[in-house]
Coordinates of C-alpha atoms in Angstrom, one line a residue:
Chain E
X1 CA 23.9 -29.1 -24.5
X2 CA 23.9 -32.2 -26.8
X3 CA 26.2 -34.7 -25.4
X4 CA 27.1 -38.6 -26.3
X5 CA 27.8 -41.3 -23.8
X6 CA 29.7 -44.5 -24.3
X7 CA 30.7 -47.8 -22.6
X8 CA 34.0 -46.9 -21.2
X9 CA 36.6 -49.8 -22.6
X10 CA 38.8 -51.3 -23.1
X11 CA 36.7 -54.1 -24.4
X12 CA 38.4 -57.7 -24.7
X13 CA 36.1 -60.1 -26.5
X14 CA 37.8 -64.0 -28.1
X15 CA 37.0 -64.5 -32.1
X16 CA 33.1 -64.9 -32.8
X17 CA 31.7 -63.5 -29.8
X18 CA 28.9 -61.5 -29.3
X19 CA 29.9 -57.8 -29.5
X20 CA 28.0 -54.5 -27.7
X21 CA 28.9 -51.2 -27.3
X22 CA 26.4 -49.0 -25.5
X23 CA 25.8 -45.3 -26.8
X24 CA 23.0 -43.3 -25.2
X25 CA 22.6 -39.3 -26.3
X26 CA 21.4 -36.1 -25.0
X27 CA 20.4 -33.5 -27.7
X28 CA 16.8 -31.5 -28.1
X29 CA 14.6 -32.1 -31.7
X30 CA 15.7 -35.3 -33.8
X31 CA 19.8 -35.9 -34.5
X32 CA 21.3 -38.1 -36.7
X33 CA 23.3 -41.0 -35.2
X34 CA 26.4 -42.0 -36.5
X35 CA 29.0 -45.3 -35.4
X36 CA 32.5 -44.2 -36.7
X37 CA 35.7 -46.5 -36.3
X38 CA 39.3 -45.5 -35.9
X39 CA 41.9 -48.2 -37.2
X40 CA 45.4 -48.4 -35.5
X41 CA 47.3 -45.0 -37.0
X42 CA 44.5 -44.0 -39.0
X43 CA 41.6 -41.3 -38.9
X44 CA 38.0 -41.7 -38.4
X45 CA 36.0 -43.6 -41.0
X46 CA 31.8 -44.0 -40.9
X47 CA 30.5 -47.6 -39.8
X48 CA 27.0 -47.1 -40.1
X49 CA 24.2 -44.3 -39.4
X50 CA 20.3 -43.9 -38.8
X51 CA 18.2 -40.4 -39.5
X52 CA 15.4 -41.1 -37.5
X53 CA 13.6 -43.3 -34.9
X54 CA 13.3 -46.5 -35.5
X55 CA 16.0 -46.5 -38.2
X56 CA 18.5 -49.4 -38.3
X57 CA 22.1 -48.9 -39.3
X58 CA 24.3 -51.6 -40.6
X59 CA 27.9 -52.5 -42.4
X60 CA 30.4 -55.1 -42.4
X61 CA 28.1 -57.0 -40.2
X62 CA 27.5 -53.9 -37.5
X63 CA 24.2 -53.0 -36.6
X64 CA 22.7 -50.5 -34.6
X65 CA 19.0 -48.9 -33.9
X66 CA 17.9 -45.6 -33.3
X67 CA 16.0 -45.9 -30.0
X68 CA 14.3 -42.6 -29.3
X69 CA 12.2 -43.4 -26.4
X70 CA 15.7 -44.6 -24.9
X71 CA 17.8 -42.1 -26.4
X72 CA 20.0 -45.1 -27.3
X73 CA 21.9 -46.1 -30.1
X74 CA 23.9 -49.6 -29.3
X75 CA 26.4 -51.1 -31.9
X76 CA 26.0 -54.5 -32.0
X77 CA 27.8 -57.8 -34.2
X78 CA 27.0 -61.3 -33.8
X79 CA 30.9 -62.6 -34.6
X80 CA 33.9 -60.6 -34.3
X81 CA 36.8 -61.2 -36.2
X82 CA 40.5 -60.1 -34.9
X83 CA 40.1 -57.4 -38.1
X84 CA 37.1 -55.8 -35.9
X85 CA 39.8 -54.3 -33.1
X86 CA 39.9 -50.7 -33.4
X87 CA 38.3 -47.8 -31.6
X88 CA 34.2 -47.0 -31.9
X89 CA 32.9 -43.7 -31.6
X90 CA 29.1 -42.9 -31.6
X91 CA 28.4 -39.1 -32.6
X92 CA 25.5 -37.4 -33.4
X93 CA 24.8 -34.3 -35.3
X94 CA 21.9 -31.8 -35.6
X95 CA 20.5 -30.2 -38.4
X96 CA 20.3 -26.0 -39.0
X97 CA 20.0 -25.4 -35.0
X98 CA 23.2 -27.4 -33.8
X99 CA 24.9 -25.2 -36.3
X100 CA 25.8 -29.0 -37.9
X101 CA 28.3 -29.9 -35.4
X102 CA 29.1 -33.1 -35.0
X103 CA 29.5 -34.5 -31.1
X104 CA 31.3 -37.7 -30.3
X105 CA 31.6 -39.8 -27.7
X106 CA 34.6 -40.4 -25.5
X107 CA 35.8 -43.9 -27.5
X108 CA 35.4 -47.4 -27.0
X109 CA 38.7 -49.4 -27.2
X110 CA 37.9 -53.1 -29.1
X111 CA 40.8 -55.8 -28.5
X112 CA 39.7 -59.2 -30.4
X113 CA 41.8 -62.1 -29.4
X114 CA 42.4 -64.8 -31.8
Chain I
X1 CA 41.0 -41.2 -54.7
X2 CA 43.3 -38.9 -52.0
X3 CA 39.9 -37.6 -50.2
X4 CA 41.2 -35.5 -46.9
X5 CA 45.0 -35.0 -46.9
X6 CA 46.4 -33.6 -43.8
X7 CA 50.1 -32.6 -43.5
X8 CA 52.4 -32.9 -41.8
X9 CA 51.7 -36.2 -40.4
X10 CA 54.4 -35.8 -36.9
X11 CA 55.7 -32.6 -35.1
X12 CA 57.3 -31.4 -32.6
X13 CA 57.6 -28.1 -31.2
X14 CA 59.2 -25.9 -28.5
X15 CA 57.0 -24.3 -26.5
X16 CA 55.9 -20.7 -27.9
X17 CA 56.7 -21.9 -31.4
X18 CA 54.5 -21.6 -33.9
X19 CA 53.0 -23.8 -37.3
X20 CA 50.2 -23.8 -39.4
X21 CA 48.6 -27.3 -40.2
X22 CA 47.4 -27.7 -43.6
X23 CA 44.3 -30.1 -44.9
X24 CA 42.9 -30.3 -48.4
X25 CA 40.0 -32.6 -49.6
X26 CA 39.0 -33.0 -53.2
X27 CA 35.5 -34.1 -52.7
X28 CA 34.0 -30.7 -53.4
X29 CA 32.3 -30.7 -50.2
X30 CA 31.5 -27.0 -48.8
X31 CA 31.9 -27.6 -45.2
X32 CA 35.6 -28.2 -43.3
X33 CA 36.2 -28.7 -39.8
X34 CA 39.3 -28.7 -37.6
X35 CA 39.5 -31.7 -34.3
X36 CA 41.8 -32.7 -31.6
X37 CA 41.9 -36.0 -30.1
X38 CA 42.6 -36.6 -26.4
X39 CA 42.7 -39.6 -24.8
X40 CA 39.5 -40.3 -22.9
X41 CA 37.8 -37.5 -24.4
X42 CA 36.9 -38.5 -28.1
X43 CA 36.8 -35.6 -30.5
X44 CA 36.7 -32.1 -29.8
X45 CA 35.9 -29.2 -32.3
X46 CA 38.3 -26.1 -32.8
X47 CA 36.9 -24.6 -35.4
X48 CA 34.6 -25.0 -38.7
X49 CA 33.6 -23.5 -41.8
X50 CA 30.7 -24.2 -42.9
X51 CA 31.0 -22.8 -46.5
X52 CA 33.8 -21.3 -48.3
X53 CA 34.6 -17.5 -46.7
X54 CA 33.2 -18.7 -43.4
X55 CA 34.7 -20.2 -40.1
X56 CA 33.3 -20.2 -36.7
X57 CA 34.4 -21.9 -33.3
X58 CA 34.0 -24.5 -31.9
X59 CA 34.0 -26.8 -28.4
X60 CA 38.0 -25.7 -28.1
X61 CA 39.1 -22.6 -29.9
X62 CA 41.7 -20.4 -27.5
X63 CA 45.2 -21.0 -28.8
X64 CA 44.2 -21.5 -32.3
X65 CA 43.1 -19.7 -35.5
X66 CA 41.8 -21.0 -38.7
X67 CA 42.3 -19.8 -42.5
X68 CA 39.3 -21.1 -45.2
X69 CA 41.8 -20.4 -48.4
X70 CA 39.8 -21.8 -50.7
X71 CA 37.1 -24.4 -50.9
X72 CA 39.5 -26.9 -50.7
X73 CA 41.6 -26.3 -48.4
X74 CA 41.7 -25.1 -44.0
X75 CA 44.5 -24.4 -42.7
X76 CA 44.6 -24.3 -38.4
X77 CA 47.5 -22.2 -36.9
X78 CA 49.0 -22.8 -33.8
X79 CA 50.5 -18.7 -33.0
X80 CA 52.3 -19.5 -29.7
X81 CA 52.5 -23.3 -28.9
X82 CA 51.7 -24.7 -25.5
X83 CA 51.9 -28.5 -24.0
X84 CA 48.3 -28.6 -23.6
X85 CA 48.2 -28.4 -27.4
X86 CA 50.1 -31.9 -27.5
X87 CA 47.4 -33.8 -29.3
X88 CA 46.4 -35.6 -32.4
X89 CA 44.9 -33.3 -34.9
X90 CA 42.5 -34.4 -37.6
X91 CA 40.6 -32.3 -40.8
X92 CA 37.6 -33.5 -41.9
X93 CA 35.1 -32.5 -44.5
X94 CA 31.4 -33.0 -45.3
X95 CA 29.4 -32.4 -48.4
X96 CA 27.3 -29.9 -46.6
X97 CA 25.6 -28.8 -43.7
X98 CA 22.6 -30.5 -43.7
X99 CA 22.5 -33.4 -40.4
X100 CA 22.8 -36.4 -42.3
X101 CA 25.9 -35.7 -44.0
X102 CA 29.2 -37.5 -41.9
X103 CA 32.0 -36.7 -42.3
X104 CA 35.6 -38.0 -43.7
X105 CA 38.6 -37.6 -42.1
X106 CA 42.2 -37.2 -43.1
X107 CA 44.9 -39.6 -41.5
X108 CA 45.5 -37.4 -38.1
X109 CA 48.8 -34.9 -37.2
X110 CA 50.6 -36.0 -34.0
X111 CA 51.6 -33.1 -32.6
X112 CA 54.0 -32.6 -29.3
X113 CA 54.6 -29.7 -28.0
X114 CA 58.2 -29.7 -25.6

């Protein structure tokens, strides 16, 4: 079945570093990638998505890039801000045959130190 | 702009009680879905609806059931309460089924179960 795999955390990066988050996926036909972020106390909210290969995501300084001969989909940010701790989930969701579930990944845990 | 509303926010129940979790979204969207949120393990579906009169399982459905009232609201019930259930509960909503619609979530339930 469709599954997503992330870079288990937590992650501890200083102000202005270089961020990645690894996200690979297993799923048949062509998904939709999606990055969501969960704020302290709060529920999921979309970061950035792609549709097809080759498609490049990006918000608030996030990018990411559908990969399909990798099956990847890494979120990346060139500086990090202490605002940018929160939890990252990549998902992806199938059209008409996946029934248009949505499967995430476990979580990645962000702590930015100042 | 209230988007997903989820109530109640806390709970706590005896074992072998029983409550029904309400969520409402006024974003017209036609398809509602019920998760639960474990550490380590990201999102998992309970149950969808895909339109208005529908609902289906999902990833974790025994213990639960769902009611689509209307289209704006999905109510999850909880008939006989069990520790395993102590999770944090989130409704979300999309504007339909198609793959590249995400999804927005309410602000979570925290629900322990004694």
């Amino acid at each position: 079945g469709d599954s997503v795999t992330q870079m288990e955390g937590p992650v501890t990066l200083s102000e202005e570093a270089f961020l990645t988050i690894n996200c690979t996926y297993t799923a048949t036909g062509y998904p939709s990638l999606f990055w969501y972020v969960q704020y302290p106390g709060e529920g999921l909210q979309l970061l950035l998505k792609a549709t097809k290969a080759d498609d490049k995501g990006s918000n608030k300084g996030f990018e990411a890039t559908y990969r399909k001969e990798t099956t990847s989909f890494h979120l990346e940010k060139g500086s990090v801000q202490v605002s940018d701790s929160a939890v990252y989930f990549c998902a992806l969701k199938r059209g008409e045959t996946g029934g248009f579930k949505t499967i995430f990944g476990a979580g990645t845990r962000l702590f930015v130190k100042a | 702009n209230a988007g997903v509303t989820q109530t109640p926010k806390f709970q706590v129940l005896k074992t072998g009680q029983s409550m029904t979790l309400q969520c409402a979204q006024d974003m017209n969207h036609n398809s509602m879905y019920w998760y639960r949120q474990d550490p380590g393990m990201g999102l998992r579906l309970i149950y969808y609806s895909a339109s208005e009169g529908t609902t289906d399982k999902g990833e974790v459905p025994n213990g639960y059931n769902v009611s689509r009232l209307n289209k704006r609201e999905f109510s999850l019930r909880l008939e006989s309460a069990a520790p395993s259930q102590t999770s944090v509960y989130f409704c979300a909503s999309s504007a339909s089924g198609q793959s590249v619609m995400f999804l927005f979530f309410g602000s979570g339930t925290q629900l322990s179960v004694l």
